[in-house]
DNA sequence: AATGAATGAGTATTCATTCAT
DNA sequence: AATGAATGAATACTCATTCAT
């Protein structure tokens, strides 16, 4: 659907580009997590990626490109993980599965998500738009599932409530990435379990059993 | 209470310090919101505050001090607004009032909260500790109120659920500040109303009527 | 003879000027010795002198004025101490007395001399000229005494040798101020004694007994 | 030997470092001589060296590094010039040769020596230690030669006198650099000749003929 | 394709000096 | 006469980006 913002590279070999950019992203995420985007220098990124500053600039145009690549790679992963749900018709069970996938993903890519949420404001305008759109797509997925639950009678919520609830679900995911320091005594399964119960109780008035994620 | 980190000033007149720092904070929040902490220059802060760069440095020592002053002033306001709740015994009604105060505060100081959450990682270590402690105090307030609700039988939740729920409530507040662009069709009263309903349904199993905040 | 460079003051009361400037000089010498002229701020000077920055500038026009006052006060003291020798006819004995006075003075005002020699290059052009002239007057005193020794047959040196010797004597004085760290096991009397012997042997070919200074 | 304080460079090519630093030193000496270390800006140093401010900082870390490089290069030269004397057994003739080399060196590197003596106090602590140690090594050379002269009966001096005399010789060298303005009618040969005569007369009681240096 | 030396615009901070009170 | 708040020019140092090799 959404055409990706193409990042220019003066190298032609596509598979090499992919390889080098993967190195870059891995190094950059660690650095951005530690010191933030602004305090990380391009030289540090190059070094962490395992090549020279000159080489770095063969694969990107600006430092912001690196941040964009990080964000973009996260959504590639999000897409891969939630793809299967795109086709399913919403039901409470599917909703729970979606949450399990989504929260599980955030758990796996905690650093990446933190970086994305903390630093995405440093993206150039168009890149920021692209990332926000991806974000809204996620929210829209939840919204669709909730709506379909309502239509099937599993939930009784107004459209407005559904919209807010979708944001709810999305933001609770961020919370797991961001507030891990405050939630040290929860495992990811406990977290998913408890969140799910809250939501379902709040929305449907009944508990639904979920199998612990991962 | 928590001793404040004192920010050094070479000016002696305390009331002047307060006045100038208030100017600084007002200007800085606007700028930080627009361009972020790192992209804002000290000269811009001085200018926005209405004085020269030299004068700015009469009242702080480093740029980070400005960020700290912003965060600190937020928690002064938080404290002022929630003070009355400190003494009350928890009940669902008090909890709802607390949310109304808290969400109302975030609505009033939206820019400040966004800046604080986005930029606090740029604070020096000790200042960051101070701000996080303040944050945990807020969470602890919710936790206490929830616990007291459980003790009075108004809520049936495990201690762990209570802990998570407290973070929930706290994070939903941030959501109002951060995702306003996505929630344009909600007023603050609607938001408070809907959130409260969710929470109470989810926790207590029944709707409670609240009077719209503000 | 040499008209002093007048340092402007906006205060009229002459005796107050003198008092405040003495405070200034005392404080400044300590600071300049410790950190050098450039690393010392005018605020520090004011503080060390016991008054405010505003007051400091009531008695001087620029920071360099402070340095000049320091140098000038040194030569006032030099003048006071060596005055008696101005009228005496040169002889080896008088020469030795002159050295005793001069080296003793340097010993007493070690800090001041170190500051003057290390920092005088920071004086404005005309002030530097004034100080160098004072310096040459000192050398000229030695030169006169040596010349009169030669005329009386006490010394056999060419005019050129005398000139160099005069600088010699002058510079050896500086050495006592500057290289004290390397000459820790000498007392000032020993130093004067040994220096005098060197010089007299070298010049006159015979030892002359001197009474230890101080 | 004395391990050199390594100055960090972000450039790898050693020979390039050497070349660029030589350019830097040449430019810096001129500027420091004219305006002193503190009044010279890093941009001026870069410009005088023939490259940009950015390039300057590829080869040093701080402005003080430049001063250190100047001092260090002087002692490299001192070492090269006096090396041959390190092995020789002391005698009056060798002592005279040492003075000729030393004074000749100071004459050749007058600006460098003036800068070093005037500005070395601005070096960071450890760099200052290093430079002072080098200085004491020079004094120790003279001391050794004098001691060996005494042992061979060429001189009659107490150890204390020898120590002071060594400083003497060292300081007279500085005098040639520092007081050239006052010694305009001496050539370096005359200066060496006269100084040598003084010293030998004073110490040994007889004139020794020297061949004029350079 | 890869390297790393060169560039210079940009920025936090300092500090001599002024001037209203 | 004394004070100290205000000023802004000046300056060391950084770092994204380029380009010759």
GROMACS .gro file of C-alpha atoms (C1' of nucleotides) in nm, chain A residues 11-12 20 52 54-55 59, chain E residues 1-7:
model
   14
   11UNK     CA    1   2.584   0.169  -0.408
   12UNK     CA    2   2.400  -0.034  -0.670
   20UNK     CA    3   2.501  -0.295   0.523
   52UNK     CA    4   3.408   0.349   0.810
   54UNK     CA    5   3.284   0.704   0.440
   55UNK     CA    6   3.112   0.372   0.385
   59UNK     CA    7   2.433   0.383   0.204
  857DA     C1'    8   3.304  -0.019  -0.291
  858DA     C1'    9   3.572   0.145   0.083
  859DT     C1'   10   3.842   0.464   0.324
  860DG     C1'   11   3.944   0.846   0.627
  861DA     C1'   12   4.129   1.326   0.600
  862DA     C1'   13   3.937   1.774   0.541
  863DT     C1'   14   3.588   2.105   0.611
   0.00000   0.00000   0.00000
